[in-house]
Amino acid sequence: MRCTGRHIGLAVAGVSALAASACGPQRVPLDDAMERCRERARLAESPRGRVGMGVGSDGPITTFDVTIGSDFLAGRDPEQVYIQCVINLTGQRPTEPLGS
């Protein structure tokens, strides 16, 4: 079969449609979404951090790690962050409140 401009156009259109469907919203199971969104809401409440100290072969070792969420910096309500996050991931409202 000879490949004409028409065939190439159809092939490109088919690939584009496939790529667009692969980039569509990926739904997450509700329980998984609520768990993930609880962590995001916790970061909206306050920054998280950890400090580590130890001794290695080269002497003392210290580590320090801080995570600050953009929702915290923007002053967003953690409950609203949780609800909107679940809706974005599942298309549904959470069935459990943030505090549970």
Coordinates of C-alpha atoms in Angstrom, one line a residue:
M1 CA 0.0 0.0 0.0
R2 CA 1.3 3.4 -0.9
C3 CA 1.2 6.0 1.9
T4 CA -0.4 9.1 0.7
G5 CA -0.9 12.4 2.4
R6 CA -4.4 11.3 3.4
H7 CA -3.1 8.2 5.1
I8 CA -0.5 10.1 6.9
G9 CA -3.1 12.6 8.1
L10 CA -5.3 9.8 9.4
A11 CA -2.4 8.2 11.2
V12 CA -1.4 11.5 12.8
A13 CA -5.0 12.1 13.9
G14 CA -5.2 8.6 15.4
V15 CA -2.0 9.0 17.3
S16 CA -3.1 12.4 18.6
A17 CA -6.4 11.0 19.8
L18 CA -4.6 8.2 21.6
A19 CA -2.2 10.6 23.2
A20 CA -5.0 12.9 24.3
S21 CA -6.8 10.1 26.0
A22 CA -3.7 9.0 27.8
C23 CA -3.3 12.5 29.1
G24 CA -6.9 12.8 30.4
P25 CA -7.8 12.8 34.0
Q26 CA -6.6 9.7 35.8
R27 CA -9.1 8.7 38.5
V28 CA -7.8 7.4 41.8
P29 CA -9.7 5.1 44.1
L30 CA -11.5 7.2 46.7
D31 CA -9.7 5.6 49.7
D32 CA -6.3 6.2 48.1
A33 CA -7.2 9.8 47.3
M34 CA -8.3 10.5 50.8
E35 CA -5.1 9.2 52.2
R36 CA -3.0 11.2 49.8
C37 CA -5.0 14.3 50.3
R38 CA -4.8 14.1 54.1
E39 CA -1.0 14.5 53.8
R40 CA -1.4 17.5 51.5
A41 CA -3.8 19.0 54.1
R42 CA -1.3 18.4 56.9
L43 CA 1.2 20.3 54.9
A44 CA -1.3 23.1 54.5
E45 CA -1.5 23.3 58.4
S46 CA 2.2 23.7 59.0
P47 CA 5.6 22.9 57.5
R48 CA 7.1 19.5 58.3
G49 CA 10.7 18.8 59.1
R50 CA 13.2 16.4 60.6
V51 CA 16.7 16.5 62.0
G52 CA 19.2 13.7 62.1
M53 CA 22.5 13.4 63.9
G54 CA 25.0 10.6 64.0
V55 CA 28.7 9.8 63.8
G56 CA 30.3 8.3 60.7
S57 CA 33.8 7.3 59.8
D58 CA 34.5 11.0 58.8
G59 CA 33.1 12.4 62.1
P60 CA 29.8 13.9 63.1
I61 CA 27.0 13.9 60.6
T62 CA 23.8 16.1 60.8
T63 CA 21.0 16.3 58.4
F64 CA 18.1 18.7 58.2
D65 CA 15.0 18.5 56.0
V66 CA 12.0 20.9 55.8
T67 CA 9.0 20.6 53.6
I68 CA 6.8 23.6 53.2
G69 CA 3.6 23.2 51.1
S70 CA 2.4 25.9 48.7
D71 CA -1.0 25.7 50.3
F72 CA 0.6 26.7 53.7
L73 CA 2.3 29.6 52.1
A74 CA -0.9 30.7 50.5
G75 CA -2.8 30.4 53.8
R76 CA -5.4 27.9 52.5
D77 CA -7.7 26.2 54.9
P78 CA -6.5 22.6 55.3
E79 CA -10.1 21.2 55.3
Q80 CA -10.8 22.9 51.9
V81 CA -7.4 21.7 50.6
Y82 CA -8.4 18.1 51.5
I83 CA -11.9 18.3 50.0
Q84 CA -10.7 19.9 46.7
C85 CA -7.8 17.5 46.4
V86 CA -10.1 14.5 46.7
I87 CA -12.6 16.0 44.2
N88 CA -9.7 16.6 41.8
L89 CA -8.4 13.1 42.0
T90 CA -11.7 11.2 42.0
G91 CA -14.5 13.5 40.9
Q92 CA -16.2 12.8 44.3
R93 CA -16.4 14.4 47.7
P94 CA -14.6 12.6 50.5
T95 CA -16.7 10.2 52.6
E96 CA -14.7 10.9 55.7
P97 CA -13.7 14.2 57.3
L98 CA -10.1 15.3 57.4
G99 CA -9.7 14.6 61.1
S100 CA -10.5 10.8 60.9

